[in-house]
XYZ file of C-alpha atoms in Angstrom:
456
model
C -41.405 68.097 -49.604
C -39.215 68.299 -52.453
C -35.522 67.252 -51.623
C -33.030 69.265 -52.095
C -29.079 69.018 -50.568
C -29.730 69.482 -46.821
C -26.933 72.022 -45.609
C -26.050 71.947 -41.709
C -27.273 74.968 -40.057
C -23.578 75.973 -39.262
C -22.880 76.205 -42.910
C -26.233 78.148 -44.248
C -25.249 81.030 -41.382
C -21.752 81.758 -43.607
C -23.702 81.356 -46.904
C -24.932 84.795 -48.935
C -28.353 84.980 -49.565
C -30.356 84.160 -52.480
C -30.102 80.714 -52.341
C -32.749 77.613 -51.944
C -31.460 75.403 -48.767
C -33.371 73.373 -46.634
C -32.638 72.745 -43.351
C -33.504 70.046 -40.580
C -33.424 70.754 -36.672
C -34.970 70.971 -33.612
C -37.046 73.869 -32.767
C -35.561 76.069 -29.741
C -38.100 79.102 -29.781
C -41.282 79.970 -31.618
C -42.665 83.441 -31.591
C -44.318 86.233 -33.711
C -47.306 88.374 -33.834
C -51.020 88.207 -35.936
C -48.656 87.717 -39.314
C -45.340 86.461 -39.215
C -43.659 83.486 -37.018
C -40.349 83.402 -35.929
C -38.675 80.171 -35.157
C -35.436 79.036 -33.805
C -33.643 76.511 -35.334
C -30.877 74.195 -34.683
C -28.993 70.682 -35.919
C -26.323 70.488 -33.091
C -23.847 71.919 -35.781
C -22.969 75.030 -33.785
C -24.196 77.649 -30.877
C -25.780 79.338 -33.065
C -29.552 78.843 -34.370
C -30.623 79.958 -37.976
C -34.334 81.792 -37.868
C -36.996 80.552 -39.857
C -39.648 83.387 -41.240
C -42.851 81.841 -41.791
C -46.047 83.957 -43.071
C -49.306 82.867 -41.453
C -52.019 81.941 -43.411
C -54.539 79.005 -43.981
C -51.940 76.773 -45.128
C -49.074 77.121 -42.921
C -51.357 77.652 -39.281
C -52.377 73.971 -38.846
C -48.285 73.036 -39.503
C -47.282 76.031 -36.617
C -49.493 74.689 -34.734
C -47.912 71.106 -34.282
C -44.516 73.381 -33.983
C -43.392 74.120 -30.240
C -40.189 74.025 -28.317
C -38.060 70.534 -28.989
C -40.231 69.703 -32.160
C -38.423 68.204 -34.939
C -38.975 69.611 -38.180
C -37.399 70.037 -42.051
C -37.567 73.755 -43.526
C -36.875 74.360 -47.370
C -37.347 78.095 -48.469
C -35.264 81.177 -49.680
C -32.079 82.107 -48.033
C -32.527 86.154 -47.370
C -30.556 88.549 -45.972
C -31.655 89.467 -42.531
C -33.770 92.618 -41.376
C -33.502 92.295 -38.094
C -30.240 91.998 -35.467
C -28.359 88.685 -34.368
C -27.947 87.129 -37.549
C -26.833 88.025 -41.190
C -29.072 85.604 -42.559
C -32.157 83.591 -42.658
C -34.572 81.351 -44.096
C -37.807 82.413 -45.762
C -39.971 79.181 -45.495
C -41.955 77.837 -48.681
C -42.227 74.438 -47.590
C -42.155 73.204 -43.568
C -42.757 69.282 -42.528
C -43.123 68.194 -39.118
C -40.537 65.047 -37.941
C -41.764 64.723 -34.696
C -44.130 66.690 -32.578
C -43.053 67.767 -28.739
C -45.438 68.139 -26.111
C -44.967 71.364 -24.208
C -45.961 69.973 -21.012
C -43.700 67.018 -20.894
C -40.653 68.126 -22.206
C -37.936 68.188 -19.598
C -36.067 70.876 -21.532
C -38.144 74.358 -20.551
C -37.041 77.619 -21.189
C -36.332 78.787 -17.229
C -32.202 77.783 -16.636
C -32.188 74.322 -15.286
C -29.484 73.420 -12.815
C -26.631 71.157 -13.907
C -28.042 68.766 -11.152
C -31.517 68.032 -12.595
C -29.641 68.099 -16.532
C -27.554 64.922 -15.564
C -30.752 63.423 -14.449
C -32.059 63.722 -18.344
C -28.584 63.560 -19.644
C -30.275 61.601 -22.690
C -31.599 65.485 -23.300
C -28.552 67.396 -22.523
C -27.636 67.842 -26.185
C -30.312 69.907 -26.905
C -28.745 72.631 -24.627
C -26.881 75.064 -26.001
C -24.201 74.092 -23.018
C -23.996 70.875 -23.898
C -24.107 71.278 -27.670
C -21.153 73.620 -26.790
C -19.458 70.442 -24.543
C -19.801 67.698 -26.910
C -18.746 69.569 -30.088
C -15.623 70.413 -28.336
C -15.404 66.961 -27.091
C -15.713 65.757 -30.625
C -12.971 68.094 -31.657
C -10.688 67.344 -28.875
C -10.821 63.906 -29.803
C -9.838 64.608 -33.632
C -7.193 67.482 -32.571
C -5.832 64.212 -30.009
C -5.680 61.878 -33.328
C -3.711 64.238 -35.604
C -1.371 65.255 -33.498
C -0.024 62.017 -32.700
C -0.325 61.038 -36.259
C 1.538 64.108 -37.499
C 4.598 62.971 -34.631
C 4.547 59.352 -36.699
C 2.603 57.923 -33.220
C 0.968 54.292 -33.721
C -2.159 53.808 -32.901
C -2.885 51.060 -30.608
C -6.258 49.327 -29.340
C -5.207 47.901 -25.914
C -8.102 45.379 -24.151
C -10.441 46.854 -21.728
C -10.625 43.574 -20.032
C -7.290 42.195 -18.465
C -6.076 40.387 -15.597
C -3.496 42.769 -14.681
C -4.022 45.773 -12.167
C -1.782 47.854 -13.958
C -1.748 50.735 -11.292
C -1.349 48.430 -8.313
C -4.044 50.229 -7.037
C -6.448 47.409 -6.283
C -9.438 49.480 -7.552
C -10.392 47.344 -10.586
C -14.149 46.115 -11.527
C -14.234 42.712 -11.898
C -15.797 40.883 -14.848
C -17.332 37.630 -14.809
C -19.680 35.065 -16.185
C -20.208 33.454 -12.913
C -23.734 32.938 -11.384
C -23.333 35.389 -8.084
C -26.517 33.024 -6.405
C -24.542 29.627 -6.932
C -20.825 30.510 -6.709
C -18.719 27.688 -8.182
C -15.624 26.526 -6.036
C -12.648 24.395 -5.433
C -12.163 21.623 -3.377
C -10.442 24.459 -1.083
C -13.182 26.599 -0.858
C -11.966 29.331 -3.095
C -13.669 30.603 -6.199
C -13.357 28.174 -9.168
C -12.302 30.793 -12.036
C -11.441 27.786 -14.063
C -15.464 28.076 -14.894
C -15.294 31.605 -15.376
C -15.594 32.925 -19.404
C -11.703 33.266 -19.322
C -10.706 30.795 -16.898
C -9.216 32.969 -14.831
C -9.787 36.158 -12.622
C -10.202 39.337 -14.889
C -11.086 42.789 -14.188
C -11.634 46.080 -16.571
C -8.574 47.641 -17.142
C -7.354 50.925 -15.107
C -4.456 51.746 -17.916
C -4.970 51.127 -21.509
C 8.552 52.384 -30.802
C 6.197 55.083 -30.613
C 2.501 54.039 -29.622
C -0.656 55.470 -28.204
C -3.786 54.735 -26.919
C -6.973 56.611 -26.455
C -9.897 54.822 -25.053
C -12.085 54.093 -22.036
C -10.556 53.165 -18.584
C -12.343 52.181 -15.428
C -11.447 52.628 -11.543
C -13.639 51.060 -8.520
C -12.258 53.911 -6.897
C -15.154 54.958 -3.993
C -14.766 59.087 -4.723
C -18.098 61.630 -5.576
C -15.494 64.294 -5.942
C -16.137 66.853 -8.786
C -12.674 65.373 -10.692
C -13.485 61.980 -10.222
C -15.490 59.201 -12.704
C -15.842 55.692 -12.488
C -15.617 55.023 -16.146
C -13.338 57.536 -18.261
C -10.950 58.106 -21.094
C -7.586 58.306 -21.066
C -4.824 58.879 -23.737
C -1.484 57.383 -23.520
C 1.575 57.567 -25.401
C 4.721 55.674 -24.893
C 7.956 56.235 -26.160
C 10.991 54.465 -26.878
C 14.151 55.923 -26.060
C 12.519 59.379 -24.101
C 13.732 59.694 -20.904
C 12.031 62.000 -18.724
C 13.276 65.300 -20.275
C 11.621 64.316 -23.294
C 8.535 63.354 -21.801
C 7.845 66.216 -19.900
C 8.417 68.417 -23.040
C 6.135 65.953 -25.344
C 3.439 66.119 -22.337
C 4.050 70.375 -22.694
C 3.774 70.338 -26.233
C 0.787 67.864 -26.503
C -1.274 70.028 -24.414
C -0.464 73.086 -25.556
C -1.585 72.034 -29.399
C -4.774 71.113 -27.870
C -5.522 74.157 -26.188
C -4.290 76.023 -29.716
C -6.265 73.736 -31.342
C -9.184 74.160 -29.729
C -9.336 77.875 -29.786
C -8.429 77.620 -33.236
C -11.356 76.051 -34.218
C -14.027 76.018 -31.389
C -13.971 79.475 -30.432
C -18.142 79.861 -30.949
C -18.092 77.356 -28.172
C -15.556 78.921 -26.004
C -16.751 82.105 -26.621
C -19.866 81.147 -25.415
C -18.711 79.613 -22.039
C -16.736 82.383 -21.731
C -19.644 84.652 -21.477
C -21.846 82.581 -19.493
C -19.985 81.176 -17.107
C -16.317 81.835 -16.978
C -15.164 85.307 -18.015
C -11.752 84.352 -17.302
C -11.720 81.115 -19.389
C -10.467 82.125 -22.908
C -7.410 84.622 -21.335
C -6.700 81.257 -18.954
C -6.531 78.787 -22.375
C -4.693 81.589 -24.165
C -2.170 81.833 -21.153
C -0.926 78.321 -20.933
C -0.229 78.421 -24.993
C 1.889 81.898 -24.344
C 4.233 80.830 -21.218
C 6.798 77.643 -20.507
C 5.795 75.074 -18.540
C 7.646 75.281 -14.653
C 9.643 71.938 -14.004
C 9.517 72.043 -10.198
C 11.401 68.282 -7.719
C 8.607 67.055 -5.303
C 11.312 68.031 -2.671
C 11.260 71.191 -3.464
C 7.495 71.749 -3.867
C 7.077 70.384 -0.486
C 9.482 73.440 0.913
C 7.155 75.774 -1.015
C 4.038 74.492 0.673
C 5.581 74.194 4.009
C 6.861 78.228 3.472
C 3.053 78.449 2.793
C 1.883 77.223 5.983
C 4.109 78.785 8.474
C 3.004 82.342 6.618
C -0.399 81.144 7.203
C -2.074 79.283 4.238
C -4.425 76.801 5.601
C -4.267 74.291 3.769
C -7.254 70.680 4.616
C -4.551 68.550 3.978
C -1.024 68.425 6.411
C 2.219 69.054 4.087
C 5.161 67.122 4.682
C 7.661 65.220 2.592
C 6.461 61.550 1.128
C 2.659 63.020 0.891
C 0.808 62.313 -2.693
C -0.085 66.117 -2.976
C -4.081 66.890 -2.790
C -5.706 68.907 -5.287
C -5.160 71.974 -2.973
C -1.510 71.992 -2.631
C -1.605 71.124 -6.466
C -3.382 74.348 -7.197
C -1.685 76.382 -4.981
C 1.792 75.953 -6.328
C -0.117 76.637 -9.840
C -2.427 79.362 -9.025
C -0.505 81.184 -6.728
C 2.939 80.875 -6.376
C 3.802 80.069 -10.129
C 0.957 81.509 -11.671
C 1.429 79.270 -14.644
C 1.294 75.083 -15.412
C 3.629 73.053 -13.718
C 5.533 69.905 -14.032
C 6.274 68.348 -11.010
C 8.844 65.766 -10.882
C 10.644 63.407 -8.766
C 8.610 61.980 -6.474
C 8.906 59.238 -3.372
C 8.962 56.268 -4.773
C 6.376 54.521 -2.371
C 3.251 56.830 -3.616
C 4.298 55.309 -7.181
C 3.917 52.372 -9.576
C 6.289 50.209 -9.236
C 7.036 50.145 -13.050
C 8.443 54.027 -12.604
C 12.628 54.143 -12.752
C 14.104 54.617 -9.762
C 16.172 57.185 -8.757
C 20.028 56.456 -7.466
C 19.276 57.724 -4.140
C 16.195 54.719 -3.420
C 13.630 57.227 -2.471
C 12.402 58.975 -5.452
C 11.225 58.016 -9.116
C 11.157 59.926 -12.344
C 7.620 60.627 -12.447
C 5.825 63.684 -13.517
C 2.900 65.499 -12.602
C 1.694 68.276 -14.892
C -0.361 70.471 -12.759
C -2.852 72.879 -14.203
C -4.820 75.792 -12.967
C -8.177 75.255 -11.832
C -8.199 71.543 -12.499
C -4.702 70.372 -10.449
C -3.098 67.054 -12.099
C -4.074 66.984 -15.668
C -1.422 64.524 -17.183
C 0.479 61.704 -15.216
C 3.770 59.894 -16.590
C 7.291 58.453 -15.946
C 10.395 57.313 -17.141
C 9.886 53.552 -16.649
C 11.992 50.984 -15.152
C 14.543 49.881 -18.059
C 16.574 47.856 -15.318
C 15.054 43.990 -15.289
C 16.836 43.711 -11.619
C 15.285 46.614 -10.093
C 12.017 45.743 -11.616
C 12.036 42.533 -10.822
C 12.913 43.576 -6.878
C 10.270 46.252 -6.877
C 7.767 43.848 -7.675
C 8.593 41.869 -4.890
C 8.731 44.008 -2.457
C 5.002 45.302 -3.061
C 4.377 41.526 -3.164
C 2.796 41.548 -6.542
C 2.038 38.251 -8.158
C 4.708 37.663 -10.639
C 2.453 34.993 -12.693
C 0.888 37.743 -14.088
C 2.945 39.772 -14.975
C 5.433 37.592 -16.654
C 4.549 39.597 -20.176
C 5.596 42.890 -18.884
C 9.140 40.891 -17.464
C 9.946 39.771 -20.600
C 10.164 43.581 -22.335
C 12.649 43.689 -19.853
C 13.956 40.832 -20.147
C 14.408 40.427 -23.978
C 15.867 44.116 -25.168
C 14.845 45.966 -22.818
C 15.682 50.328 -24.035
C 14.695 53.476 -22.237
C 11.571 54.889 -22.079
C 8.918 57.268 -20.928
C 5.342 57.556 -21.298
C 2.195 59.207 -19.942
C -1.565 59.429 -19.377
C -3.902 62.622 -20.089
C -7.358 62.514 -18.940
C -10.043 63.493 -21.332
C -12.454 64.329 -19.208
C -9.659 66.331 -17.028
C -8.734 68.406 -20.178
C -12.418 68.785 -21.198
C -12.627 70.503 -17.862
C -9.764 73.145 -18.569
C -10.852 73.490 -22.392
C -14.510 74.557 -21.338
C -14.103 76.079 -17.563
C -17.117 73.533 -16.225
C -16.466 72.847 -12.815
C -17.502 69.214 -12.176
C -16.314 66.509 -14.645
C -19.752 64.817 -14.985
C -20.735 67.430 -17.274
C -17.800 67.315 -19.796
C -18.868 62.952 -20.737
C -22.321 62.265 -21.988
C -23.264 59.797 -19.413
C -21.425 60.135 -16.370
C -20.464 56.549 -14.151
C -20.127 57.144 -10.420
C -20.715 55.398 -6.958
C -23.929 54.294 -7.026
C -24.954 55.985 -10.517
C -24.906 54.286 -13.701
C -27.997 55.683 -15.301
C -28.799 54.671 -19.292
């Protein structure tokens, strides 16, 4: 096949005809009659496939026949203007070479729908849906839209380490990593596990956390939940900022988000269209209402009164409501959904469903954390002011009876300078979910890690 420059299939479809392209893809449909074949093509590029025309004769039959559903193949021909509906253009073939062949009875990727059950079973294949094209691209673009806009605020990026010895949540739900041989477990004179043999000498686990710095990378909790909002293994972005207190975080969290959601239908709206129409007819007036309407700043305390009012009018709720609860996704929504009908920030919470790095309040029960709360999804972004005060850090972290040996580092930024502050964490996945209306967050990451899963 002569080479010419191979344009992506999103491009040729907002080209004008008359033009020699060739195109490479995978083949979604093939059909046609006694004379002509029709074939679907796509590269991943966008939703939409460009159609190849081929005329059959002696030379071009033995090449359709090798050409079925998931075949790879390269086209070069004529770009033409379009006689029939659903496209403006497409490509009248001169020259078509086979990639890779796809056996129709094998591939896992037939034309009936397929749940979203079997699909993360062959989630190697999802890609070649037109869901999960739609998914990933916007993934992709989320990603970049997350990357400028921190650049354009004169954010540093930072690469934190996945692997750390500190349980940065408190949480206790940390993998551990180690060198050791599980069948012959080294240990001390004491009886206790010799880490001093270990690749780091010491205990270390994958991290649960990753002036003006972010980070945007994996993070993994041991946390035992097959909830439809839960992963083992996910990304998170986090900013933290000098001098913010939590005023300015809460409007950096509101503006953040509300650039990504522009962003998005900005630039994806093929995607979003698409998911729109298929399955979420209310998604693109939901994206378009958080950009149009201010964020609700709502006290704990006072969310707590809301829910109670709730109950004793007779909302059931699974969950009991009463002061010093961490709020379940169903009181989250309902404050959202219902009684707000817009995104909410909640703030000032009980200090003892906390980290103990969040700045306390002067009455001793609350901290200045934040919850932004989103429709459909519940907590989308967590944050605080932190703990500026080395005292009341240092007494916080004894009275959780956290080891102080390691955490010595985080002291000393206390101890040595020590300045207001606020940051907080947005999950990628969690956004993913709000950006494309799916309803369980194993479908928004290309290889989903859960209890007991951890296929490819």
């Amino acid at each position: 096949m002569k080479e010419i420059i191979r344009t992506k299939v999103k491009d040729l479809l907002a080209m004008p005809a008359g033009q020699e392209v060739l195109a490479k893809g995978w083949v979604r449909t093939k059909r046609g009659n006694k004379e002509i074949a029709f074939i679907a093509l796509n590269d991943g590029s966008t939703i939409k496939n460009i159609q190849i025309v081929v005329d059959k004769n002696a030379e071009t039959e033995p090449v359709l026949a090798q050409i079925g559903t998931g075949a790879c193949i390269a086209v070069r021909g004529q770009l033409v203007e379009s006689v029939g509906s659903g496209q403006a253009v497409e490509i009248k073939a001169g020259e078509i070479k086979v990639y890779g062949t796809c056996d129709p009875m094998r591939y896992p990727l037939q034309k009936k729908d397929t749940s979203f059950e079997y699909l993360r079973t062959v989630a190697h294949m999802r890609p070649r849906t037109n869901t999960f094209g739609a998914i990933y691209r916007l993934r992709s673009q989320m990603a970049f839209a997350i990357h400028e806009y921190f650049h354009s605020k004169g954010f540093v990026y930072l690469h934190t380490p996945i692997i750390t010895e500190s349980d940065c949540e408190g949480a206790g739900q940390m993998f551990q990593v180690t060198t050791l041989d599980l069948e012959q477990i080294p240990r001390d004179k004491k009886g206790r596990i010799d880490y001093a043999r270990d690749f780091f000498g010491k205990q270390t686990s994958l991290t649960v956390s990753g002036h003006e710095i972010y980070t945007f990378g994996p993070t993994f909790r041991a946390e035992n939940s097959n909830t439809p909002r839960h992963l083992a293994e996910f990304w998170m972005i986090e900013p933290e900022m000098a001098f913010y207190d939590i005023k300015d975080n809460m409007d950096l969290a509101e503006d953040f988000i509300k650039h990504l959601v522009s962003y998005a239908l900005e630039n994806c709206m093929d995607d979003i269209q698409f998911l729109n129409d298929r399955y979420d007819p209310e998604l693109i007036e939901r994206l378009r209402g958080v950009i149009g309407t201010e964020f609700v700043r709502l006290e704990y305390t006072d969310g707590i009164r809301i829910l109670e009012e709730a109950v004793k009018n007779g909302v059931q709720f699974e969950y009991p409501v009463s002061w010093g609860i961490d709020l379940q996704s169903e009181h989250e929504r309902y404050l959202v959904e219902k009684h707000f009908g817009r995104p909410v920030i909640l703030t000032g919470y009980p200090k003892d469903i906390k980290a103990f790095y969040m700045k306390q309040d002067d009455n001793g029960k609350t901290v200045r954390a934040m919850d932004v709360l989103f429709p459909k999804i519940g907590e989308i972004i967590g944050g605080s002011e932190r703990e500026a005060d080395l005292g009341k850090l240092e007494a916080r972290i004894d009275e959780l009876g956290m080891s102080r040996k390691n955490l010595e580092w985080y002291i000393d930024t206390r101890r040595f300078g020590s300045c207001p502050h606020s940051g907080f964490g947005l999950g990628f996945e969690r956004l993913l979910l709000f950006i494309t209306g799916m309803q369980n967050i194993r479908d928004v990451i290309p290889f989903p890690r859960t209890p007991k899963n951890a296929e490819f």
